[in-house]
Amino acid sequence: MDKFKAGVAEAGSKAKTLVEINRIKLQNTSKKNEIEQQYQEIGKLVFDSAEKGDWPLTKEQLEPQINHIVQLKWEIEQNLQLIKNLTDVKTCKSCGNQVSINDRFCSKCGYTFEIEHESIQVIEESSNSDPNRTIDHVSDGQSKKDE
């Protein structure tokens, strides 16, 4: 019965994650539509300026639209990072393919994912241990003791 409860809880958690990911994707779609509207606004300003003989436009005349586009693109990137953090996938640096977080190789191009090591100083209270011992932290969740 406990396995069943754990399975139901896990399914509920995954469902919540999927709902959140879909909500963020909808936000990004809305932001992309806003960017398209800003592009159209820029085009209209350029056309109107050319039609009136006020060509070329100054940077200051287009700056509000450009700044808005830059802001929206930044927000989209932040949302994509949120999605990445919510899922168990990583992106291949070579080809852009999405693979499982645990994969060591890209299934599309064969790129080998690096395992990053970083030393962490460990201070233990036990009098029997070496106070200068370090542990290498491995990005895939494994760690090993230096001896």
Short mmCIF file of C-alpha atoms in Angstrom, two decimals:
data_model
loop_
_atom_site.label_atom_id
_atom_site.label_comp_id
_atom_site.label_asym_id
_atom_site.label_seq_id
_atom_site.Cartn_x
_atom_site.Cartn_y
_atom_site.Cartn_z
CA MET A 1 0.00 0.00 0.00
CA ASP A 2 2.91 2.34 0.73
CA LYS A 3 4.30 1.81 -2.78
CA PHE A 4 0.92 2.73 -4.20
CA LYS A 5 0.78 5.94 -2.13
CA ALA A 6 4.33 6.82 -3.17
CA GLY A 7 3.44 6.18 -6.82
CA VAL A 8 0.36 8.40 -6.58
CA ALA A 9 2.39 11.15 -4.89
CA GLU A 10 5.07 10.93 -7.59
CA ALA A 11 2.47 11.04 -10.36
CA GLY A 12 0.87 14.08 -8.73
CA SER A 13 4.24 15.80 -8.49
CA LYS A 14 5.01 15.08 -12.16
CA ALA A 15 1.58 16.37 -13.17
CA LYS A 16 2.20 19.62 -11.28
CA THR A 17 5.55 19.97 -13.00
CA LEU A 18 3.97 19.45 -16.43
CA VAL A 19 1.28 22.02 -15.67
CA GLU A 20 3.95 24.52 -14.62
CA ILE A 21 6.02 23.84 -17.75
CA ASN A 22 2.96 24.32 -19.97
CA ARG A 23 2.10 27.56 -18.16
CA ILE A 24 5.62 28.87 -18.78
CA LYS A 25 5.49 27.80 -22.45
CA LEU A 26 2.21 29.70 -22.84
CA GLN A 27 3.86 32.78 -21.35
CA ASN A 28 6.68 32.45 -23.87
CA THR A 29 4.22 32.16 -26.75
CA SER A 30 2.55 35.34 -25.55
CA LYS A 31 5.91 37.10 -25.28
CA LYS A 32 6.87 35.97 -28.80
CA ASN A 33 3.59 37.41 -30.09
CA GLU A 34 4.40 40.67 -28.32
CA ILE A 35 7.81 40.71 -30.01
CA GLU A 36 6.11 40.28 -33.39
CA GLN A 37 3.83 43.22 -32.55
CA GLN A 38 6.87 45.33 -31.74
CA TYR A 39 8.47 44.37 -35.06
CA GLN A 40 5.26 45.44 -36.82
CA GLU A 41 5.27 48.71 -34.89
CA ILE A 42 8.85 49.36 -36.01
CA GLY A 43 7.88 48.58 -39.59
CA LYS A 44 4.93 50.96 -39.38
CA LEU A 45 7.16 53.72 -37.96
CA VAL A 46 9.68 53.19 -40.76
CA PHE A 47 6.98 53.21 -43.45
CA ASP A 48 5.26 56.31 -42.05
CA SER A 49 8.61 58.08 -41.79
CA ALA A 50 9.55 57.21 -45.37
CA GLU A 51 6.13 58.23 -46.63
CA LYS A 52 6.40 61.64 -44.94
CA GLY A 53 9.96 62.15 -46.15
CA ASP A 54 11.36 62.04 -42.59
CA TRP A 55 13.69 59.20 -43.46
CA PRO A 56 15.87 57.90 -41.83
CA LEU A 57 14.54 57.49 -38.35
CA THR A 58 16.79 58.23 -35.41
CA LYS A 59 17.73 55.59 -32.90
CA GLU A 60 15.76 57.48 -30.26
CA GLN A 61 12.58 57.11 -32.30
CA LEU A 62 12.91 53.31 -32.32
CA GLU A 63 14.42 52.91 -28.87
CA PRO A 64 11.18 52.16 -26.95
CA GLN A 65 10.31 49.27 -29.28
CA ILE A 66 13.88 47.95 -29.32
CA ASN A 67 14.13 48.06 -25.53
CA HIS A 68 10.79 46.28 -25.21
CA ILE A 69 11.95 43.51 -27.58
CA VAL A 70 15.21 43.09 -25.66
CA GLN A 71 13.29 42.85 -22.38
CA LEU A 72 10.87 40.27 -23.80
CA LYS A 73 13.73 38.16 -25.19
CA TRP A 74 15.42 38.23 -21.78
CA GLU A 75 12.18 37.12 -20.10
CA ILE A 76 11.82 34.27 -22.61
CA GLU A 77 15.37 33.12 -21.84
CA GLN A 78 14.61 33.21 -18.11
CA ASN A 79 11.49 31.11 -18.70
CA LEU A 80 13.47 28.61 -20.77
CA GLN A 81 15.95 28.31 -17.91
CA LEU A 82 13.05 27.69 -15.51
CA ILE A 83 11.73 24.94 -17.78
CA LYS A 84 15.19 23.41 -17.97
CA ASN A 85 15.41 23.40 -14.17
CA LEU A 86 12.00 21.73 -13.87
CA THR A 87 12.82 18.88 -16.26
CA ASP A 88 15.33 16.06 -16.20
CA VAL A 89 16.92 17.04 -19.51
CA LYS A 90 20.03 18.84 -20.64
CA THR A 91 20.94 20.40 -23.97
CA CYS A 92 23.83 19.13 -26.08
CA LYS A 93 26.37 21.93 -26.54
CA SER A 94 27.28 20.56 -29.96
CA CYS A 95 23.92 20.13 -31.73
CA GLY A 96 21.25 21.50 -29.36
CA ASN A 97 19.52 18.12 -28.93
CA GLN A 98 17.64 17.53 -25.65
CA VAL A 99 18.86 14.44 -23.76
CA SER A 100 18.29 12.91 -20.33
CA ILE A 101 20.22 14.54 -17.51
CA ASN A 102 21.93 11.18 -16.84
CA ASP A 103 23.12 10.57 -20.42
CA ARG A 104 26.87 10.66 -20.97
CA PHE A 105 26.62 10.95 -24.78
CA CYS A 106 24.29 12.82 -27.14
CA SER A 107 22.12 10.33 -29.01
CA LYS A 108 22.03 12.61 -32.07
CA CYS A 109 25.66 13.64 -32.61
CA GLY A 110 27.66 11.54 -30.14
CA TYR A 111 28.97 14.51 -28.15
CA THR A 112 30.49 13.39 -24.83
CA PHE A 113 29.23 15.35 -21.84
CA GLU A 114 31.97 16.44 -19.47
CA ILE A 115 31.87 15.59 -15.81
CA GLU A 116 32.86 18.65 -13.85
CA HIS A 117 34.96 18.16 -10.71
CA GLU A 118 35.27 20.78 -8.06
CA SER A 119 37.07 20.37 -4.77
CA ILE A 120 35.17 21.05 -1.59
CA GLN A 121 37.02 21.47 1.71
CA VAL A 122 35.47 19.22 4.36
CA ILE A 123 35.95 19.99 8.03
CA GLU A 124 34.96 17.16 10.32
CA GLU A 125 34.60 17.32 14.08
CA SER A 126 35.96 13.81 14.64
CA SER A 127 39.48 13.79 16.07
CA ASN A 128 40.43 10.71 14.01
CA SER A 129 39.89 12.31 10.59
CA ASP A 130 42.31 14.29 8.46
CA PRO A 131 41.28 17.98 8.69
CA ASN A 132 42.76 18.71 5.25
CA ARG A 133 40.78 16.01 3.43
CA THR A 134 38.88 17.17 0.34
CA ILE A 135 36.03 15.63 -1.59
CA ASP A 136 35.76 16.00 -5.35
CA HIS A 137 32.18 16.90 -6.26
CA VAL A 138 31.03 15.36 -9.53
CA SER A 139 28.22 17.09 -11.41
CA ASP A 140 26.29 13.89 -12.10
CA GLY A 141 25.60 13.42 -8.40
CA GLN A 142 28.51 11.14 -7.58
CA SER A 143 31.34 12.03 -5.22
CA LYS A 144 34.58 10.41 -4.29
CA LYS A 145 36.94 10.78 -1.39
CA ASP A 146 40.53 11.93 -1.88
CA GLU A 147 42.92 9.81 0.12
#
